[in-house]
Structure formats: structure tokens, C-alpha cells
PDB file of C-alpha atoms in Angstrom:
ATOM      1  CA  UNK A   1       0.204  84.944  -9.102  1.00  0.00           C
ATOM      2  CA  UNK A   2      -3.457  82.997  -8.078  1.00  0.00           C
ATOM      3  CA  UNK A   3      -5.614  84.985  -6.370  1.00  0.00           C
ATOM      4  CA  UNK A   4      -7.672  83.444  -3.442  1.00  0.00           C
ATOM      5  CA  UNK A   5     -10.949  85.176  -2.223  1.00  0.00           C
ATOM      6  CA  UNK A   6     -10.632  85.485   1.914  1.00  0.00           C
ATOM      7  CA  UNK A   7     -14.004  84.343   2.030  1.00  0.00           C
ATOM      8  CA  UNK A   8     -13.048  80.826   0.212  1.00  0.00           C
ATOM      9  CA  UNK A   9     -10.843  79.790   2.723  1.00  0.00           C
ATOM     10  CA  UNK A  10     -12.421  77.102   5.442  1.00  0.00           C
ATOM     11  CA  UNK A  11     -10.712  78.642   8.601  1.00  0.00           C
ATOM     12  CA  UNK A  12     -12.538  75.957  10.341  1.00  0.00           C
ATOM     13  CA  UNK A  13     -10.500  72.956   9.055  1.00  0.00           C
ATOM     14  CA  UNK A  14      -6.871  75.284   9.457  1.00  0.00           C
ATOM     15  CA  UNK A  15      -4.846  74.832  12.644  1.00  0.00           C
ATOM     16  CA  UNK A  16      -3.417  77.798  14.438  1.00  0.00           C
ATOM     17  CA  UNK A  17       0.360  78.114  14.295  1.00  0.00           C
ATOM     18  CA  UNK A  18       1.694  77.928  18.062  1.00  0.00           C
ATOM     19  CA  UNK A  19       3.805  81.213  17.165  1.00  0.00           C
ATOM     20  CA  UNK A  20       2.576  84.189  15.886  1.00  0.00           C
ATOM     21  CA  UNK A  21       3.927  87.592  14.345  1.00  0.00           C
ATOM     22  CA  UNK A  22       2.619  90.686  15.863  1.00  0.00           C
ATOM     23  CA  UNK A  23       1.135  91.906  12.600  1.00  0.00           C
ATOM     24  CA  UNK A  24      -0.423  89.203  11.660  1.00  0.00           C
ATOM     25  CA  UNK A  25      -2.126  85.913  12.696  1.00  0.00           C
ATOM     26  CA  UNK A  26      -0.555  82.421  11.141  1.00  0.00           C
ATOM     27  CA  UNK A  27      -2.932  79.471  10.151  1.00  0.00           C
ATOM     28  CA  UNK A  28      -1.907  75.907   8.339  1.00  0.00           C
ATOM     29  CA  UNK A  29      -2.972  73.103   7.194  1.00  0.00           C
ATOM     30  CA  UNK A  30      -0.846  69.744   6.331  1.00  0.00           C
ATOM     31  CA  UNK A  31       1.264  71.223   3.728  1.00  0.00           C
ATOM     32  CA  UNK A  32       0.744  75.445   3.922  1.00  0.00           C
ATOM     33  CA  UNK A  33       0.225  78.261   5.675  1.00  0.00           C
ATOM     34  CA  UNK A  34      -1.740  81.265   5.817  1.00  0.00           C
ATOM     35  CA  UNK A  35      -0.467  84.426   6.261  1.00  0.00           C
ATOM     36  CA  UNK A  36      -3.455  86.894   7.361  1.00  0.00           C
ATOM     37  CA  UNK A  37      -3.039  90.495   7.724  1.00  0.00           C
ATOM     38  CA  UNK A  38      -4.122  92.258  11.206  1.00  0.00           C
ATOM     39  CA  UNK A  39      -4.043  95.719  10.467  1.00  0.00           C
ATOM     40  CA  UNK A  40      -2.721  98.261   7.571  1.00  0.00           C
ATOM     41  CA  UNK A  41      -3.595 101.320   5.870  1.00  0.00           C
ATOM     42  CA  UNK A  42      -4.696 101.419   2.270  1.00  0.00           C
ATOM     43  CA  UNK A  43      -0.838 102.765   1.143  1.00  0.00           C
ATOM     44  CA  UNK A  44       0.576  99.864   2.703  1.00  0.00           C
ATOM     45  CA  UNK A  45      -1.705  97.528   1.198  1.00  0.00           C
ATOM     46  CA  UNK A  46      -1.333  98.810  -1.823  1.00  0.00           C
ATOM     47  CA  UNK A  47       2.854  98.813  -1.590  1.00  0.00           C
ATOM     48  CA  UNK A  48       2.659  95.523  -0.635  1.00  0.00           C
ATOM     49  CA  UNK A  49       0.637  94.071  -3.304  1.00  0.00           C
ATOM     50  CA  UNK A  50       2.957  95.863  -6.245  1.00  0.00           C
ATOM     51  CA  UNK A  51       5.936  94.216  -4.568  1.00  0.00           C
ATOM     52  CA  UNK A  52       4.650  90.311  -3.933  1.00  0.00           C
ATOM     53  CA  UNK A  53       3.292  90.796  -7.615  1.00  0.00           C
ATOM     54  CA  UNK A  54       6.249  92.203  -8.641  1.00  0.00           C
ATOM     55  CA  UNK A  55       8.887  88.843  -6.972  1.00  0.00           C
ATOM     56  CA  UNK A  56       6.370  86.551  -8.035  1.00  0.00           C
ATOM     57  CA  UNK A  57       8.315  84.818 -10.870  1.00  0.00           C
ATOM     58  CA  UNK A  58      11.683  84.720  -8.092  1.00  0.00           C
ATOM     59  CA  UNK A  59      12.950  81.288  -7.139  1.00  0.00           C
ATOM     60  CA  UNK A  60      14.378  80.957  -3.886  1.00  0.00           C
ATOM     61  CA  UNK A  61      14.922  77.555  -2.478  1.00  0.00           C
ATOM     62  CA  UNK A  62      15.092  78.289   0.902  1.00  0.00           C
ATOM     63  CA  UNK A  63      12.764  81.077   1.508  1.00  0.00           C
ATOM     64  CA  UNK A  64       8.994  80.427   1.785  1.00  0.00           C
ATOM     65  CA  UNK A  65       7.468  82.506  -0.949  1.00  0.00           C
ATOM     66  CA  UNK A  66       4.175  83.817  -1.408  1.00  0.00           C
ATOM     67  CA  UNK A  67       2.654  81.286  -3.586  1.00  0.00           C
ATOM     68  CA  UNK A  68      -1.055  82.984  -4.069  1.00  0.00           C
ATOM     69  CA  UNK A  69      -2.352  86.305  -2.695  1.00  0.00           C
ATOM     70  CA  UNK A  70      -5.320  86.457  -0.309  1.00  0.00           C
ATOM     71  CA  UNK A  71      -7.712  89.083  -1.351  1.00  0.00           C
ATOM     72  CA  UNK A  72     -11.263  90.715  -0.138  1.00  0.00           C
ATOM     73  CA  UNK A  73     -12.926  93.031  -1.644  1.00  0.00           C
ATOM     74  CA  UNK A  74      -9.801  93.839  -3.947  1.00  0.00           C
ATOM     75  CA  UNK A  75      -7.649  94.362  -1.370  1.00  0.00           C
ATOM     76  CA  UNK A  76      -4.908  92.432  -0.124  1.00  0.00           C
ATOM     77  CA  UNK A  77      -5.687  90.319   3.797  1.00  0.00           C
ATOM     78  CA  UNK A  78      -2.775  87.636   3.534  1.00  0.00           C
ATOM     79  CA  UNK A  79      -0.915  85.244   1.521  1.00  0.00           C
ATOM     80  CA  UNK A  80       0.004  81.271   1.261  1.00  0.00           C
ATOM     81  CA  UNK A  81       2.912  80.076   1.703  1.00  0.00           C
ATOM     82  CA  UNK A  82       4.657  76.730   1.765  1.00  0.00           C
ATOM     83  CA  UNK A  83       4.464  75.524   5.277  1.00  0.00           C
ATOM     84  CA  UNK A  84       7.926  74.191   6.774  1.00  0.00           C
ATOM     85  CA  UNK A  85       6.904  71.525   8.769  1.00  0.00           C
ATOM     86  CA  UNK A  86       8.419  70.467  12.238  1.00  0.00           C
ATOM     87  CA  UNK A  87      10.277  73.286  12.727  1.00  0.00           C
ATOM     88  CA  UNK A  88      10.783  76.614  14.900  1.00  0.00           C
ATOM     89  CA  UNK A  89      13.042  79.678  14.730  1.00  0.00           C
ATOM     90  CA  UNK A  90      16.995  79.379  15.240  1.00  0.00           C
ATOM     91  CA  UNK A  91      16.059  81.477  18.669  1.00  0.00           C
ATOM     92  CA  UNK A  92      14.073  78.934  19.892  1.00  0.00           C
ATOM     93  CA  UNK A  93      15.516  75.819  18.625  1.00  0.00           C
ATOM     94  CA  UNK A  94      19.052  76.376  20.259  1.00  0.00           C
ATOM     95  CA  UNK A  95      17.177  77.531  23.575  1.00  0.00           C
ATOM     96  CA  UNK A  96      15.539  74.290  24.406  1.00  0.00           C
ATOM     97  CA  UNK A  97      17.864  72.832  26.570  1.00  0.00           C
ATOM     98  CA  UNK A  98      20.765  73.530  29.037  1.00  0.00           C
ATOM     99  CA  UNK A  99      23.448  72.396  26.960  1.00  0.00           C
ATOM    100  CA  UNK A 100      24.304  73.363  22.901  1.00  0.00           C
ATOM    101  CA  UNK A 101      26.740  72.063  20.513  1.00  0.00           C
ATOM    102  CA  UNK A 102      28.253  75.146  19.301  1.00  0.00           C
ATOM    103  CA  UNK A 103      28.594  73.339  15.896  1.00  0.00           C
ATOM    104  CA  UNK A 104      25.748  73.085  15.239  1.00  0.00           C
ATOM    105  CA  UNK A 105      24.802  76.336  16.327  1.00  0.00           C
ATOM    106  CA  UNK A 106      27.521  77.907  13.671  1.00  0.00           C
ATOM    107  CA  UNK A 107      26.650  75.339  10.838  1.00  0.00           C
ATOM    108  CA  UNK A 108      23.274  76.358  11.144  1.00  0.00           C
ATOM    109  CA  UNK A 109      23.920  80.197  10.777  1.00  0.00           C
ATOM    110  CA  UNK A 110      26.409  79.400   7.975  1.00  0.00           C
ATOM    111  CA  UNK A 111      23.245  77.932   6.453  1.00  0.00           C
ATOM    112  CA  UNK A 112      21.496  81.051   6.422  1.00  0.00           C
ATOM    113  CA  UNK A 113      24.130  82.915   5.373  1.00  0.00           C
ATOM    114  CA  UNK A 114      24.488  81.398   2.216  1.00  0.00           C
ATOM    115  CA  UNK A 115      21.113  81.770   1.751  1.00  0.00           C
ATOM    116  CA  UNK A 116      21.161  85.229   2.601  1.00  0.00           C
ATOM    117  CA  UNK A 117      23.710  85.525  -0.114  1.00  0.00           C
ATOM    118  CA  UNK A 118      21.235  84.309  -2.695  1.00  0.00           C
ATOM    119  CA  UNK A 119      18.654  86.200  -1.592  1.00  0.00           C
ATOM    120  CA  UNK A 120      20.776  89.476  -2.120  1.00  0.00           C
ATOM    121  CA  UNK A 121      21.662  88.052  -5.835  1.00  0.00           C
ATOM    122  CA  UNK A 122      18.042  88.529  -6.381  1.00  0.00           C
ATOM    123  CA  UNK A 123      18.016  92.198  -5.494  1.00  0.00           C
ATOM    124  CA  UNK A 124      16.124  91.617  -2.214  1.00  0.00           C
ATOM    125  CA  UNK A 125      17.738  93.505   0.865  1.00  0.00           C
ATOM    126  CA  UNK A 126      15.331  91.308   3.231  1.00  0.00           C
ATOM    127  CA  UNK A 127      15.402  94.091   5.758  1.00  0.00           C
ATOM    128  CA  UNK A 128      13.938  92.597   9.238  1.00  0.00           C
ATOM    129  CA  UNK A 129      15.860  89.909   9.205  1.00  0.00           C
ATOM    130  CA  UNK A 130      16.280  88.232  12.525  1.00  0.00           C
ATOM    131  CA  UNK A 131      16.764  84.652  13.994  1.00  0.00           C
ATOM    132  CA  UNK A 132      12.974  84.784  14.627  1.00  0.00           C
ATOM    133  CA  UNK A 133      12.000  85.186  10.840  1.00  0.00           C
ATOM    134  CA  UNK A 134      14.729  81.930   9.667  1.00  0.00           C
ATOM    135  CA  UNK A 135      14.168  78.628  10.492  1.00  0.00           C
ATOM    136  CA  UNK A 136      15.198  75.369  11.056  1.00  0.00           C
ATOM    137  CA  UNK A 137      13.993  71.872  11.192  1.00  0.00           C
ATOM    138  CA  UNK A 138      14.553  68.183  12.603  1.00  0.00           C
ATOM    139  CA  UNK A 139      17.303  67.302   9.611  1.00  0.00           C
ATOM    140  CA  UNK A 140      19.077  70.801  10.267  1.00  0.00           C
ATOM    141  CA  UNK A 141      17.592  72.294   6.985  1.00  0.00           C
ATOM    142  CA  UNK A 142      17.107  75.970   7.346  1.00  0.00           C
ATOM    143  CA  UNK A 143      14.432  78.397   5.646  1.00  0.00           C
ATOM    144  CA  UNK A 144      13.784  81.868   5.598  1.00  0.00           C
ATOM    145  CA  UNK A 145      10.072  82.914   6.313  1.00  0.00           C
ATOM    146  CA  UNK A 146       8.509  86.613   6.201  1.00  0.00           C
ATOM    147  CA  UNK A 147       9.821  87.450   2.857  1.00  0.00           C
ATOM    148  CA  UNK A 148       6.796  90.737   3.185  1.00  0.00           C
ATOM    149  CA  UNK A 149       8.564  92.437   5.057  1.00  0.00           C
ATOM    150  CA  UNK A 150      11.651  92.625   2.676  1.00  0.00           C
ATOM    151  CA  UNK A 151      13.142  95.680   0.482  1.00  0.00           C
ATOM    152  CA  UNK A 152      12.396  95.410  -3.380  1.00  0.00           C
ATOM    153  CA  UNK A 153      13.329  98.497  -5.304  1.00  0.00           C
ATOM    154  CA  UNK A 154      11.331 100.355  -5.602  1.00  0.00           C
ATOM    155  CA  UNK A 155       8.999  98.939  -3.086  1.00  0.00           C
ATOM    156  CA  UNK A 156       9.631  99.803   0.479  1.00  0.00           C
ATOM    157  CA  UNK A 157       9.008  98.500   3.876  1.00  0.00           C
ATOM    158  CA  UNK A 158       8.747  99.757   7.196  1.00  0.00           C
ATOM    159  CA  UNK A 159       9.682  96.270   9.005  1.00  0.00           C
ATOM    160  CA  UNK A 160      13.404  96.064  11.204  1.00  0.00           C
ATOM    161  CA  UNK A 161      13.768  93.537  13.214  1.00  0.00           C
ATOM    162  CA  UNK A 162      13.658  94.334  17.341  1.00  0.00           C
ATOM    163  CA  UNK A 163      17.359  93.738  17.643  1.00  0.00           C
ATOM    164  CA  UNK A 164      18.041  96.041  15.326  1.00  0.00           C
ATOM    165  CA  UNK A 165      15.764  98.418  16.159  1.00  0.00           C
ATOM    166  CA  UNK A 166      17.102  98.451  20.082  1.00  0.00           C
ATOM    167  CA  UNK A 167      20.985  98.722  19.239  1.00  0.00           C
ATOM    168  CA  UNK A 168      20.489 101.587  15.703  1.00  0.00           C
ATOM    169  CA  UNK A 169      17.827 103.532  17.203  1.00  0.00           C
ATOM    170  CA  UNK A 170      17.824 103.161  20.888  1.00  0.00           C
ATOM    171  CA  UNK A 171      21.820 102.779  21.642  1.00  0.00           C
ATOM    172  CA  UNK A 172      23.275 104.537  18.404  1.00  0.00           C
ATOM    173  CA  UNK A 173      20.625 107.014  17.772  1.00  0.00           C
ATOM    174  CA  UNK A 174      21.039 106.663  13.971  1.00  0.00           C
ATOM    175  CA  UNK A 175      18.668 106.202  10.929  1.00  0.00           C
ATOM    176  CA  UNK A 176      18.578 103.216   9.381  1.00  0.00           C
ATOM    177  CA  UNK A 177      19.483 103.061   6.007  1.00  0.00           C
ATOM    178  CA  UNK A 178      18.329 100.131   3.616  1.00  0.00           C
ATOM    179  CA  UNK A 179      21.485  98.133   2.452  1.00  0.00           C
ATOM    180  CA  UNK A 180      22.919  94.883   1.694  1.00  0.00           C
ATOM    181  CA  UNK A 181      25.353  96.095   5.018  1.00  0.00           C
ATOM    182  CA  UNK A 182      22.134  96.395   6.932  1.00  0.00           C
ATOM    183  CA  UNK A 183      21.480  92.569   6.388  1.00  0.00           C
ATOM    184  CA  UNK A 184      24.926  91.041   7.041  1.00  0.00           C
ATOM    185  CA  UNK A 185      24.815  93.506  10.254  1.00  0.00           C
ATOM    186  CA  UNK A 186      21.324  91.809  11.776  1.00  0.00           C
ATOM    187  CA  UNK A 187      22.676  88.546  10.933  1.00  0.00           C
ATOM    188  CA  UNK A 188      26.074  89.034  13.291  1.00  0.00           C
ATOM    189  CA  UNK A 189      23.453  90.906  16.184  1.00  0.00           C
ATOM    190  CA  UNK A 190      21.439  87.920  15.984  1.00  0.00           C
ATOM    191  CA  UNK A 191      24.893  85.175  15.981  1.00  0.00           C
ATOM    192  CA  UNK A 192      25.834  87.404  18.916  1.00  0.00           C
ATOM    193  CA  UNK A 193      22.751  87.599  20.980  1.00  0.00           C
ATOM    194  CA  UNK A 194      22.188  83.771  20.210  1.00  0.00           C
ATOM    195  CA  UNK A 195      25.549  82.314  21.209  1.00  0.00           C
ATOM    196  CA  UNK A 196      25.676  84.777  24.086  1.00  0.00           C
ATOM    197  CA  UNK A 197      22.159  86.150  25.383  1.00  0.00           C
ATOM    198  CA  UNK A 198      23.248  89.456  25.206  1.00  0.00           C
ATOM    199  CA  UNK A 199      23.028  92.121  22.897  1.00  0.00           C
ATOM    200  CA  UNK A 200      26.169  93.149  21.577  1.00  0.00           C
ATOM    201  CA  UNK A 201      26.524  96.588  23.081  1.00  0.00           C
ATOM    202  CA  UNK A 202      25.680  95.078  26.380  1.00  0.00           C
ATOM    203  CA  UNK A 203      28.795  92.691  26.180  1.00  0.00           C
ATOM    204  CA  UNK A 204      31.840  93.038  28.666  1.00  0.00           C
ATOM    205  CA  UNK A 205      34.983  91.767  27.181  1.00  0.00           C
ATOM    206  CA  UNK A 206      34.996  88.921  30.132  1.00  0.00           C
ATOM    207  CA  UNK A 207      31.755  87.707  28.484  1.00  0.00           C
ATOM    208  CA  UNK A 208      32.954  87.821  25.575  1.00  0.00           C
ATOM    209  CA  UNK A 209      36.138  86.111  26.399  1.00  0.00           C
ATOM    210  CA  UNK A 210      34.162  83.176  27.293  1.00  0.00           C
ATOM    211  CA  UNK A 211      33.469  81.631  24.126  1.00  0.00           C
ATOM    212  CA  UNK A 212      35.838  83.413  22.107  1.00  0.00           C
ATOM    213  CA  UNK A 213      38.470  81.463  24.041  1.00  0.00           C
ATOM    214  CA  UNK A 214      37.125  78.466  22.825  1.00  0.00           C
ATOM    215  CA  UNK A 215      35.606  79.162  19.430  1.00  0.00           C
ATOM    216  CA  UNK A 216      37.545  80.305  16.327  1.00  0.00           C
ATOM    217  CA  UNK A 217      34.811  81.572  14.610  1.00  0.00           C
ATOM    218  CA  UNK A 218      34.153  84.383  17.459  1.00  0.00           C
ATOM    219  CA  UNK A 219      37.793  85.051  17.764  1.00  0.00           C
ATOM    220  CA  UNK A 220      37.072  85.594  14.315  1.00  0.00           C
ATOM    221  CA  UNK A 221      34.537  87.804  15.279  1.00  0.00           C
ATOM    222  CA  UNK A 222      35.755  89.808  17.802  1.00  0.00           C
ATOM    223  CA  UNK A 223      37.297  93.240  16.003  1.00  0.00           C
ATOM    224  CA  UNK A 224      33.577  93.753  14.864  1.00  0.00           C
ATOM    225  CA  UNK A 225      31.961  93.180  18.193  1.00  0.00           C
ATOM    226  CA  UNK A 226      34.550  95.793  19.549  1.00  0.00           C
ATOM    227  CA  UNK A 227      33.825  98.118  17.072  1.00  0.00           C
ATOM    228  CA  UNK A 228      29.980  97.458  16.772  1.00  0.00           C
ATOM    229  CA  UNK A 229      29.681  97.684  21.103  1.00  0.00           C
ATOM    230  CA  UNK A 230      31.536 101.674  20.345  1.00  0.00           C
ATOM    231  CA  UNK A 231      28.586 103.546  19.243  1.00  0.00           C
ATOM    232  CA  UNK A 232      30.975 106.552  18.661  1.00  0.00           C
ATOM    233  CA  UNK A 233      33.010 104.608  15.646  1.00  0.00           C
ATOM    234  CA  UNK A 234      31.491 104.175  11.978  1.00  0.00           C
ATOM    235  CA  UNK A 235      29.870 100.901  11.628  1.00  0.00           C
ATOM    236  CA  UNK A 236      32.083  98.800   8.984  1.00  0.00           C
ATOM    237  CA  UNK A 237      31.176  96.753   5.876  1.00  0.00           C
ATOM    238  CA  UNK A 238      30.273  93.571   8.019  1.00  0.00           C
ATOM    239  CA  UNK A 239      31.367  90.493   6.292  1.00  0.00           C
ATOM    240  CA  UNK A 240      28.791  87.106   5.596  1.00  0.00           C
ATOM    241  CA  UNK A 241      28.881  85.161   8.260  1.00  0.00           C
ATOM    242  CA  UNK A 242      30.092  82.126   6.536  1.00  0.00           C
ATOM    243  CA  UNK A 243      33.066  84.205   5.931  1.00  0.00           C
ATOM    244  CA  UNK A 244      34.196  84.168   9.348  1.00  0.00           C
ATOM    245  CA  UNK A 245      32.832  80.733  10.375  1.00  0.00           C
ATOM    246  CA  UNK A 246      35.495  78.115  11.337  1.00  0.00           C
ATOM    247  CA  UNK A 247      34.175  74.751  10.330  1.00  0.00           C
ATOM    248  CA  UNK A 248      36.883  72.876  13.114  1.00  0.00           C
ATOM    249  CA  UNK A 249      34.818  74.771  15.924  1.00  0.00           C
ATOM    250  CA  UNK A 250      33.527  72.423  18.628  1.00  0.00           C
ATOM    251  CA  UNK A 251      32.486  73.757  21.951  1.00  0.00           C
ATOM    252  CA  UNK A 252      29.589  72.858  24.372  1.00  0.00           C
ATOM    253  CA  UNK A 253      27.923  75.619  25.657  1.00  0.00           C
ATOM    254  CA  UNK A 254      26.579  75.635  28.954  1.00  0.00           C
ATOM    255  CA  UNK A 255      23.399  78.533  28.680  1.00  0.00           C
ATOM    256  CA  UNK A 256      22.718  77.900  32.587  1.00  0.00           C
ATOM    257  CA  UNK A 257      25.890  80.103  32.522  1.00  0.00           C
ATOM    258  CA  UNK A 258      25.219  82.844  30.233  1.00  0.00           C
ATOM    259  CA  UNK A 259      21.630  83.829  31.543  1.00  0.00           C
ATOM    260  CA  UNK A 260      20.193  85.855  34.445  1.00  0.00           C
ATOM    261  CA  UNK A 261      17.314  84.348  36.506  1.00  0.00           C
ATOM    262  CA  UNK A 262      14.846  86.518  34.840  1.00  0.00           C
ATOM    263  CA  UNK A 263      15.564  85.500  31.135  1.00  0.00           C
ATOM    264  CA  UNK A 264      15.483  81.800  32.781  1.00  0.00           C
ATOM    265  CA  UNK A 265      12.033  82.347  33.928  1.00  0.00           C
ATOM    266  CA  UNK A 266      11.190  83.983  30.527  1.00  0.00           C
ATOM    267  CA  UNK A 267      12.217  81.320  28.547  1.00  0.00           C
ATOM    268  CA  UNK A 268      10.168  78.720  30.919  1.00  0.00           C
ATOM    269  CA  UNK A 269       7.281  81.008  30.185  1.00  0.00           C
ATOM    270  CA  UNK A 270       7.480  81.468  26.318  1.00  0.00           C
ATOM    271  CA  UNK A 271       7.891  77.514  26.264  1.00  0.00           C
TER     272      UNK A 271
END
């Protein structure tokens, strides 16, 4: 993989992304982006730059990819990346406005899931995997960013997403063990949380009930949300998502219904 001294780049003529990871800062220009590093200890550093060299000859349509490797001093700042233009996170792109198709809300994480599927094929568990870290542009095509953060035997990562962290660690209590399981379980947290504003374990069957009624594809759903919301049963081989998504599913959803005044305000703020 091309190597690109930190001290080449013209930060001057980059724009700064409008969102930004904790852990690192975001710049682009008209066709990629640059993925720069805050903070992280030598081991990390190191990890990290075995594992990128080690995927570099994957090919993944629809996940950005490290194309070179941002280095100073012979250690490893950042990476480019293709950039994805004109488009934000599935979070944010079905939170714009009042109303939301529910089709293509589901099409959209049937998208992914495929895509998650391949991504597995490649022996990648991508471990903090969250509607924040895929995306999705003006013609509905979806792409998976933040690929660092992913499991790659034998290279590990410390990197869940905050969904996951809040229902394995703060509501179950349990250590979180790297699977394929792990993945297809963030993916139906995050198609919960999105289609409902609520976190799974926070749901009331009357909420639930809501769209359920109306949508297939939840009804489809709804054994796993039961079981998933009892922190006292196992938690079972979760299926792909486009396993359980019903492609007849129309429904508008209403969000001025589903949130409290204080994720309203939120929102306005974020936005």
C-alpha cells in the first residue's frame, strides 16, 4: 500500500468534514478523505498498521478502504480513503424530517446487510458497526466507512459501537465477545433504535406494537426484540437483516410521535 509522508499533505487546500469521529479528525478534498489519527499508544499504532497492511489487497465495493497510509516519522497518523460524496449516516439521513417512508428506511438497511454479508466472506467481523459508521447518499447507494476499527484475525480492536456498548455492558453486564453474531446483533440494535428512537431494552410492547402493526418486517422481528429486551435469556444467533425484511412493507412514519421533547431539541441542535 503507498505510503504518504504527513508532512506532504497541503491541509490548507482540504475542507473539514462537517462530522467528525471522536478519535480522529476527518479532512477531504473533491474526491477523498483524510483520516487523521488524534491520539494512540505505540501498541495500537503498531496493531493497526499490521492489519490495514495486512487487508490491503481486499476488494470491497461498498466499503471505503484505506487506499494509502499516512505516516510521520515511521509511524502511522491517518489514512486516505475514497470520499463518498453527498452523503451522511443512515442516523442522520432518516432524521431530517417529520415524516419517513418506512421503505425506504428497510431497503436501505437491506442494503447494508448484504454488504455486511460480503464483508464477513472476507473474514472481517467489522466490530463497531453502527448506523453512524454506514452511509448513504442522494441515489440511495449505501457504503460502509471506518473499516479501522474492524476485527482481522489476528489483529484486534478495541472499537464497539455506543449502542452496543450501552445495552452488553451497561444493561446486560456481559463481555463482549468478537463474532460474526456480534455484527448481525449491532445491525438489528441500530434497525431498532432507528425505526423507533429507542433502544431496544427500553421498548414497551405498546411501542413496539406501533409499527409492528403495520410493518411485516418488524412483526418479523419481534421474537428477537422480546428476547434481546430479557437480559436474563441467552442472546440467539441473530439472523441478517435482509433475512427478515419484507420487501411489500409500506408505512409512513410519523417521528413527531416516537420522540420526547428532549431528543427533539437534540436533534435541532446536532443539525
Amino acid at each position: 500500500m503507498e505510503k504518504i509522508n504527513i508532512k506532504d499533505i497541503d491541509f490548507s487546500s482540504l475542507k473539514t468534514n462537517r462530522f467528525q469521529g471522536t478519535l480522529s479528525t476527518i479532512y477531504h478534498s473533491d474526491d477523498q478523505c483524510y483520516k487523521i489519527f488524534k491520539k494512540m499508544d505505540n501498541f495500537d499504532e503498531n496493531m493497526l498498521y499490521q492489519k490495514l497492511m495486512a487487508m490491503q489487497d481486499i476488494k470491497l465495493d461498498r466499503v471505503l478502504m484505506p487506499t494509502a497510509l499516512i505516516i510521520e516519522e515511521n509511524q502511522l497518523r491517518g489514512y486516505v480513503m475514497p470520499r463518498f460524496d453527498n452523503s451522511l449516516s443512515l442516523n442522520d439521513y432518516f432524521s431530517r424530517t417529520r415524516f419517513v417512508e418506512s421503505k425506504d428506511m428497510l431497503n436501505a438497511i437491506k442494503k447494508a446487510s448484504l454488504i455486511l454479508r460480503d464483508i464477513h466472506d472476507q473474514g472481517i467481523i467489522f466490530q463497531d458497526l453502527s448506523f453512524d459508521n454506514i452511509l448513504i447518499n442522494q441515489d440511495q447507494q449505501i457504503m460502509f466507512c471506518d473499516i479501522d476499527g474492524c476485527y482481522y484475525k489476528p489483529f484486534r480492536s478495541e472499537c464497539i459501537s455506543m449502542l452496543l456498548k450501552e445495552y452488553m455492558i451497561d444493561y446486560r453486564g456481559e463481555l463482549v465477545v468478537i463474532s460474526r453474531n456480534l455484527d448481525r446483533l449491532s445491525m438489528m440494535l441500530s434497525m431498532f433504535y432507528l425505526m423507533y428512537y429507542r433502544e431496544v431494552q427500553k421498548m414497551t410492547d405498546k411501542r413496539y406494537a406501533y409499527l409492528a402493526n403495520n410493518l411485516k418486517s418488524l412483526e418479523n422481528a419481534k421474537l428477537y426484540a422480546e428476547i434481546l429486551a430479557d437480559k436474563n435469556r441467552p442472546i440467539p444467533d441473530i439472523p441478517y437483516l435482509d433475512e427478515i425484511i419484507d420487501d411489500s412493507d409500506e408505512f409512513l412514519i410519523d417521528r413527531a410521535k416516537q420522540v420526547t421533547l428532549v431528543q427533539r431539541l437534540y436533534s435541532f441542535i446536532r443539525h
